[in-house]
């Protein structure tokens, strides 16, 4: 029986991943934590206020609940990180090292930590970016993710800590709001569309980014954590891929359901961030090592997002 700790559990990924983990391990075995909260989505699970910059506090929570696995999700996303680079570094890198060190000291059996497409940079080949490629991120978030990947690999090689990671694309979901990412436009656009409002997009219409629907993001984390250790050959972070689209392609797909929906393009500083990220990733290593395969494409994701958001709107 596993006892699981999730950090950053109130976030967009954390809230839905915690619910999935409660379904797998039992809600009594999933301890959810965040620096703020709790939120309604986490009801039924034990909640702890936890600042991952406080190593002692992490250690105490692990000990108190007999934790055996950690999903460390607390982080600051790309757009927000550019507003406060020093704090982003402290949270994303020092926070990760605190978690790794507590896990090492307390013999945690498995750790999950998300990296991002942001770990790549302007010199990276932008189409079908290989698993092993040039990595020269020029955002503080991207630098923190690349550094984090190296720390994970170091803890695996030096101490045998079984830490596993994926490079998430932009995540699209409707249950919990995103928190300061460059890819957030791909969620905000749906909210404008169902309200019948014009959407002002902060990316250029032809900017293509790798994206993923939340059920696939959850599937990736769960599948990677359940794979036998012998199958995990990449100890930095795995490329995973699902749906690659430009802002204009997403808008056109939404217009299939909501004719007359209008989008205006007014690029801001986030366009510069997006321009340094790949447009698509080669995820063949994840496919062959632990049988990764996304389920959702642009059509099925868009249909489901619109259906779910209309349900939320009519029932609230
Ligand atoms: C962001 O936009 O910052 C995140 C990411 C791609 O890691 N969604």
CSV table of C-alpha atoms and ligand atoms in Angstrom, one decimal:
chain,number,residue,atom,x,y,z
A,1,UNK,CA,0.0,0.0,0.0
A,2,UNK,CA,1.4,3.4,-1.0
A,3,UNK,CA,1.0,6.6,1.0
A,4,UNK,CA,1.2,9.5,-1.4
A,5,UNK,CA,2.1,13.2,-0.9
A,6,UNK,CA,1.2,15.7,-3.5
A,7,UNK,CA,2.8,19.2,-3.4
A,8,UNK,CA,1.1,22.1,-5.3
A,9,UNK,CA,-2.1,20.1,-5.1
A,10,UNK,CA,-4.4,23.1,-5.6
A,11,UNK,CA,-3.0,23.9,-9.0
A,12,UNK,CA,-4.4,23.0,-12.4
A,13,UNK,CA,-2.5,19.7,-12.7
A,14,UNK,CA,-2.3,19.1,-8.9
A,15,UNK,CA,-6.0,19.1,-8.3
A,16,UNK,CA,-6.9,16.6,-11.1
A,17,UNK,CA,-3.9,14.4,-10.5
A,18,UNK,CA,-4.7,14.2,-6.8
A,19,UNK,CA,-8.2,13.1,-7.6
A,20,UNK,CA,-6.9,10.4,-9.9
A,21,UNK,CA,-4.4,9.2,-7.3
A,22,UNK,CA,-7.2,9.1,-4.7
A,23,UNK,CA,-9.0,6.8,-7.1
A,24,UNK,CA,-6.0,4.5,-7.4
A,25,UNK,CA,-4.6,4.5,-3.8
A,26,UNK,CA,-7.8,5.4,-1.8
A,27,UNK,CA,-8.5,9.0,-0.7
A,28,UNK,CA,-7.3,8.1,2.8
A,29,UNK,CA,-3.8,7.4,1.4
A,30,UNK,CA,-3.3,10.7,-0.5
A,31,UNK,CA,-2.1,13.7,1.4
A,32,UNK,CA,-2.6,16.9,-0.6
A,33,UNK,CA,-0.6,20.0,0.2
A,34,UNK,CA,-0.2,23.5,-1.1
A,35,UNK,CA,0.9,26.9,0.2
A,36,UNK,CA,-2.7,28.0,0.0
A,37,UNK,CA,-6.0,26.2,0.2
A,38,UNK,CA,-7.7,23.7,0.4
A,39,UNK,CA,-10.0,23.8,-2.6
A,40,UNK,CA,-13.3,22.0,-3.1
A,41,UNK,CA,-11.9,19.6,-5.7
A,42,UNK,CA,-9.7,18.1,-3.0
A,43,UNK,CA,-12.5,17.3,-0.5
A,44,UNK,CA,-12.2,13.9,1.1
A,45,UNK,CA,-8.4,14.0,1.2
A,46,UNK,CA,-6.1,15.1,4.1
A,47,UNK,CA,-4.9,18.6,3.3
A,48,UNK,CA,-1.7,20.2,4.7
A,49,UNK,CA,-0.5,23.8,4.2
A,50,UNK,CA,3.1,23.2,2.9
A,51,UNK,CA,5.7,25.6,1.6
A,52,UNK,CA,8.3,23.6,-0.3
A,53,UNK,CA,10.9,26.2,0.4
A,54,UNK,CA,10.7,24.9,4.1
A,55,UNK,CA,12.7,21.7,4.1
A,56,UNK,CA,11.9,20.9,7.7
A,57,UNK,CA,8.2,21.2,7.1
A,58,UNK,CA,8.4,18.8,4.1
A,59,UNK,CA,10.4,16.3,6.2
A,60,UNK,CA,7.8,16.5,9.0
A,61,UNK,CA,4.9,15.8,6.7
A,62,UNK,CA,6.6,12.8,5.1
A,63,UNK,CA,7.3,11.4,8.6
A,64,UNK,CA,3.9,12.2,10.1
A,65,UNK,CA,2.0,10.4,7.3
A,66,UNK,CA,4.4,7.6,6.5
A,67,UNK,CA,4.7,8.8,2.9
A,68,UNK,CA,6.1,6.4,0.4
A,69,UNK,CA,5.6,8.3,-2.9
A,70,UNK,CA,5.8,12.0,-3.7
A,71,UNK,CA,4.4,14.0,-6.6
A,72,UNK,CA,6.1,17.3,-6.4
A,73,UNK,CA,4.1,19.8,-8.5
A,74,UNK,CA,4.6,23.1,-6.6
A,75,UNK,CA,6.1,25.5,-9.1
A,76,UNK,CA,5.8,28.9,-10.7
A,77,UNK,CA,4.8,28.8,-14.4
A,78,UNK,CA,6.5,30.6,-17.3
A,79,UNK,CA,4.7,34.0,-17.7
A,80,UNK,CA,4.5,34.6,-13.9
A,81,UNK,CA,8.2,33.6,-13.5
A,82,UNK,CA,9.3,36.3,-15.8
A,83,UNK,CA,7.6,38.9,-13.5
A,84,UNK,CA,9.6,37.6,-10.5
A,85,UNK,CA,12.7,35.6,-11.7
A,86,UNK,CA,14.4,35.3,-8.3
A,87,UNK,CA,11.3,34.0,-6.5
A,88,UNK,CA,10.7,31.6,-9.5
A,89,UNK,CA,14.2,30.2,-9.1
A,90,UNK,CA,13.8,29.8,-5.4
A,91,UNK,CA,10.5,28.0,-5.7
A,92,UNK,CA,11.3,25.9,-8.8
A,93,UNK,CA,14.9,24.9,-8.0
A,94,UNK,CA,15.4,25.3,-4.3
A,95,UNK,CA,11.9,23.8,-3.7
A,96,UNK,CA,12.8,20.8,-5.9
A,97,UNK,CA,16.2,20.2,-4.1
A,98,UNK,CA,14.4,20.4,-0.7
A,99,UNK,CA,12.0,17.7,-1.9
A,100,UNK,CA,14.7,15.5,-3.4
A,101,UNK,CA,16.8,15.7,-0.3
A,102,UNK,CA,13.9,14.9,2.0
A,103,UNK,CA,13.0,12.0,-0.2
A,104,UNK,CA,16.5,10.7,-0.2
A,105,UNK,CA,16.9,11.0,3.6
A,106,UNK,CA,13.6,9.3,4.3
A,107,UNK,CA,13.9,6.5,1.7
A,108,UNK,CA,10.9,7.5,-0.5
A,109,UNK,CA,10.4,4.8,-3.1
A,110,UNK,CA,9.2,6.9,-6.1
A,111,UNK,CA,9.0,10.6,-6.9
A,112,UNK,CA,7.2,12.3,-9.8
A,113,UNK,CA,8.3,15.8,-10.9
A,114,UNK,CA,7.0,17.6,-14.1
A,115,UNK,CA,9.4,19.3,-16.5
A,116,UNK,CA,8.2,21.2,-19.5
A,117,UNK,CA,8.6,22.0,-23.2
A,118,UNK,CA,10.1,25.2,-21.7
A,119,UNK,CA,13.3,23.4,-21.0
A,120,UNK,CA,14.1,23.8,-24.7
A,121,UNK,CA,15.2,27.0,-26.3
A,122,UNK,CA,15.7,29.1,-29.4
A,123,UNK,CA,18.4,26.8,-30.8
A,124,UNK,CA,16.4,23.6,-30.3
A,125,UNK,CA,15.1,22.1,-33.6
A,126,UNK,CA,11.5,23.2,-33.4
A,127,UNK,CA,9.7,20.4,-35.2
A,128,UNK,CA,9.6,16.9,-33.8
A,129,UNK,CA,12.2,18.0,-31.2
A,130,UNK,CA,14.2,14.9,-30.3
A,131,UNK,CA,14.4,13.5,-26.8
A,132,UNK,CA,18.1,14.4,-26.7
A,133,UNK,CA,18.6,17.8,-28.3
A,134,UNK,CA,20.1,21.3,-27.9
A,135,UNK,CA,18.7,22.8,-24.7
A,136,UNK,CA,19.3,26.5,-24.3
A,137,UNK,CA,16.2,27.9,-22.6
A,138,UNK,CA,16.2,31.7,-22.2
A,139,UNK,CA,13.3,32.1,-19.7
A,140,UNK,CA,13.8,31.7,-16.0
A,141,UNK,CA,11.1,29.1,-15.9
A,142,UNK,CA,12.8,27.1,-18.7
A,143,UNK,CA,16.2,27.4,-17.0
A,144,UNK,CA,14.7,26.2,-13.8
A,145,UNK,CA,13.2,23.2,-15.6
A,146,UNK,CA,16.4,22.2,-17.3
A,147,UNK,CA,18.3,22.6,-14.1
A,148,UNK,CA,15.6,20.5,-12.3
A,149,UNK,CA,16.0,17.8,-14.9
A,150,UNK,CA,19.7,17.6,-14.2
A,151,UNK,CA,19.1,17.5,-10.4
A,152,UNK,CA,16.7,14.6,-10.9
A,153,UNK,CA,19.2,12.7,-12.9
A,154,UNK,CA,21.9,13.5,-10.3
A,155,UNK,CA,19.8,12.2,-7.4
A,156,UNK,CA,19.1,9.0,-9.4
A,157,UNK,CA,22.7,8.4,-10.4
A,158,UNK,CA,24.3,9.3,-7.0
A,159,UNK,CA,21.7,8.1,-4.6
A,160,UNK,CA,19.4,5.7,-6.5
A,161,UNK,CA,16.4,7.9,-5.9
A,162,UNK,CA,13.7,6.6,-8.3
A,163,UNK,CA,12.5,9.9,-9.7
A,164,UNK,CA,10.5,10.0,-12.9
A,165,UNK,CA,9.6,13.0,-15.1
A,166,UNK,CA,7.9,14.1,-18.2
A,167,UNK,CA,8.2,17.3,-20.2
A,168,UNK,CA,4.6,18.5,-20.2
A,169,UNK,CA,3.3,20.5,-23.2
A,170,UNK,CA,0.7,23.2,-22.4
A,171,UNK,CA,-2.2,21.6,-20.5
A,172,UNK,CA,-5.8,22.2,-21.4
A,173,UNK,CA,-8.5,21.6,-18.8
A,174,UNK,CA,-11.8,23.0,-17.3
A,175,UNK,CA,-11.8,21.9,-13.7
A,176,UNK,CA,-9.2,24.1,-12.1
A,177,UNK,CA,-7.8,27.3,-13.7
A,178,UNK,CA,-4.3,27.5,-15.0
A,179,UNK,CA,-1.8,29.7,-13.1
A,180,UNK,CA,0.4,32.1,-15.1
A,181,UNK,CA,1.6,30.0,-18.0
A,182,UNK,CA,2.3,31.0,-21.6
A,183,UNK,CA,0.0,28.3,-22.9
A,184,UNK,CA,-3.0,29.5,-20.8
A,185,UNK,CA,-4.5,31.2,-23.9
A,186,UNK,CA,-5.6,27.7,-25.0
A,187,UNK,CA,-8.0,27.5,-22.0
A,188,UNK,CA,-9.0,31.2,-21.9
A,189,UNK,CA,-10.2,31.0,-25.5
A,190,UNK,CA,-12.8,28.4,-24.6
A,191,UNK,CA,-14.2,30.5,-21.8
A,192,UNK,CA,-14.6,33.5,-24.1
A,193,UNK,CA,-16.2,31.3,-26.8
A,194,UNK,CA,-18.9,29.8,-24.6
A,195,UNK,CA,-19.7,33.3,-23.1
A,196,UNK,CA,-20.1,34.6,-26.7
A,197,UNK,CA,-17.3,37.1,-26.3
A,198,UNK,CA,-14.6,38.0,-28.7
A,199,UNK,CA,-11.2,36.6,-27.6
A,200,UNK,CA,-8.1,38.7,-27.6
A,201,UNK,CA,-5.2,36.3,-28.1
A,202,UNK,CA,-1.7,37.3,-26.8
A,203,UNK,CA,0.0,35.0,-29.2
A,204,UNK,CA,0.3,35.4,-33.0
A,205,UNK,CA,-2.2,33.4,-35.0
A,206,UNK,CA,0.5,31.2,-36.6
A,207,UNK,CA,2.4,30.3,-33.3
A,208,UNK,CA,2.3,26.5,-32.9
A,209,UNK,CA,2.9,24.9,-29.5
A,210,UNK,CA,2.6,21.4,-28.3
A,211,UNK,CA,-0.5,20.9,-26.1
A,212,UNK,CA,-2.3,18.1,-24.2
A,213,UNK,CA,-5.7,17.5,-22.8
A,214,UNK,CA,-5.7,17.0,-19.0
A,215,UNK,CA,-6.9,13.3,-19.1
A,216,UNK,CA,-3.7,12.5,-21.1
A,217,UNK,CA,-1.5,14.5,-18.7
A,218,UNK,CA,-2.9,12.4,-15.8
A,219,UNK,CA,-2.5,9.2,-17.8
A,220,UNK,CA,1.2,10.1,-18.5
A,221,UNK,CA,2.0,10.7,-14.8
A,222,UNK,CA,0.2,7.6,-13.6
A,223,UNK,CA,1.5,5.3,-16.3
A,224,UNK,CA,5.1,6.5,-15.8
A,225,UNK,CA,4.9,6.0,-12.1
A,226,UNK,CA,3.4,2.5,-12.4
A,227,UNK,CA,6.1,1.3,-14.9
A,228,UNK,CA,8.8,-1.1,-13.6
A,229,UNK,CA,12.0,0.8,-12.8
A,230,UNK,CA,13.9,-1.3,-15.4
A,231,UNK,CA,11.8,0.3,-18.2
A,232,UNK,CA,12.7,3.9,-17.2
A,233,UNK,CA,15.8,4.7,-19.4
A,234,UNK,CA,15.6,8.5,-19.3
A,235,UNK,CA,16.3,10.0,-15.9
A,236,UNK,CA,16.2,13.6,-16.9
A,237,UNK,CA,12.7,13.9,-18.3
A,238,UNK,CA,10.7,12.3,-21.1
A,239,UNK,CA,9.3,14.1,-24.1
A,240,UNK,CA,5.6,13.4,-24.4
A,241,UNK,CA,3.3,14.7,-27.1
A,242,UNK,CA,-0.4,14.8,-27.9
A,243,UNK,CA,-1.8,17.8,-29.9
A,244,UNK,CA,0.2,20.4,-31.8
A,245,UNK,CA,-1.8,23.4,-33.1
A,246,UNK,CA,-1.5,27.1,-33.8
A,247,UNK,CA,-3.8,29.7,-32.1
A,248,UNK,CA,-5.6,30.1,-35.5
A,249,UNK,CA,-6.2,26.3,-35.8
A,250,UNK,CA,-7.6,26.1,-32.3
A,251,UNK,CA,-9.9,29.1,-33.0
A,252,UNK,CA,-11.1,27.4,-36.3
A,253,UNK,CA,-11.9,24.2,-34.4
A,254,UNK,CA,-13.9,26.1,-31.8
A,255,UNK,CA,-15.8,27.9,-34.6
A,256,UNK,CA,-17.0,24.5,-35.9
A,257,UNK,CA,-19.1,24.4,-32.7
A,258,UNK,CA,-19.7,28.1,-32.0
A,259,UNK,CA,-20.1,29.8,-35.4
A,260,UNK,CA,-19.5,33.5,-35.3
A,261,UNK,CA,-16.8,33.2,-32.6
A,262,UNK,CA,-14.3,36.0,-33.1
A,263,UNK,CA,-10.6,36.2,-32.2
A,264,UNK,CA,-8.3,39.2,-32.4
A,265,UNK,CA,-4.5,38.7,-32.2
A,266,UNK,CA,-2.6,41.2,-30.0
A,267,UNK,CA,0.8,39.6,-29.2
A,268,UNK,CA,2.5,40.6,-25.9
A,269,UNK,CA,5.6,39.4,-24.0
A,270,UNK,CA,4.3,35.9,-23.9
A,271,UNK,CA,4.7,35.7,-27.7
A,272,UNK,CA,8.4,36.1,-27.2
A,273,UNK,CA,8.4,33.2,-24.7
A,274,UNK,CA,6.4,30.9,-27.0
A,275,UNK,CA,8.6,31.7,-29.9
A,276,UNK,CA,11.5,30.0,-28.1
A,277,UNK,CA,9.6,26.7,-27.5
A,278,UNK,CA,9.3,23.8,-29.9
A,279,UNK,CA,6.2,23.4,-32.1
A,280,UNK,CA,6.1,19.7,-31.7
A,281,UNK,CA,8.0,16.9,-29.8
A,282,UNK,CA,9.3,13.5,-30.8
A,283,UNK,CA,8.0,11.2,-28.0
A,284,UNK,CA,9.2,7.9,-29.4
A,285,UNK,CA,11.4,7.2,-26.3
A,286,UNK,CA,8.4,7.4,-24.0
A,287,UNK,CA,6.4,5.3,-26.4
A,288,UNK,CA,9.0,2.5,-26.5
A,289,UNK,CA,10.1,2.6,-22.9
A,290,UNK,CA,6.7,2.7,-21.1
A,291,UNK,CA,4.1,2.5,-23.9
A,292,UNK,CA,3.1,6.1,-23.8
A,293,UNK,CA,0.3,7.1,-26.2
A,294,UNK,CA,-2.0,10.1,-26.0
A,295,UNK,CA,-5.8,9.5,-26.5
A,296,UNK,CA,-7.0,13.0,-27.4
A,297,UNK,CA,-6.6,15.0,-30.6
A,298,UNK,CA,-7.7,18.5,-31.4
A,299,UNK,CA,-11.2,17.4,-32.4
A,300,UNK,CA,-12.0,15.3,-29.3
A,301,UNK,CA,-10.4,17.7,-26.9
A,302,UNK,CA,-12.3,20.7,-28.3
A,303,UNK,CA,-15.7,18.8,-28.3
A,304,UNK,CA,-15.2,17.7,-24.7
A,305,UNK,CA,-14.0,21.1,-23.5
A,306,UNK,CA,-17.0,22.9,-25.0
A,307,UNK,CA,-19.4,20.2,-23.7
A,308,UNK,CA,-18.0,20.3,-20.2
A,309,UNK,CA,-17.8,24.1,-20.0
A,310,UNK,CA,-21.5,24.4,-21.1
A,311,UNK,CA,-22.4,21.9,-18.4
A,312,UNK,CA,-20.5,23.9,-15.7
A,313,UNK,CA,-22.1,27.1,-17.0
A,314,UNK,CA,-25.7,25.8,-16.9
A,315,UNK,CA,-25.4,24.1,-13.5
A,316,UNK,CA,-23.7,27.0,-11.7
B,1,LIG,C1,3.6,27.3,-19.2
B,1,LIG,O1,3.0,27.8,-20.2
B,1,LIG,O2,4.3,28.0,-18.5
B,1,LIG,C2,3.3,25.9,-18.9
B,1,LIG,C3,4.4,25.0,-19.5
B,1,LIG,C4,4.4,24.8,-21.0
B,1,LIG,O3,5.2,24.5,-18.9
B,1,LIG,N1,2.0,25.5,-19.4
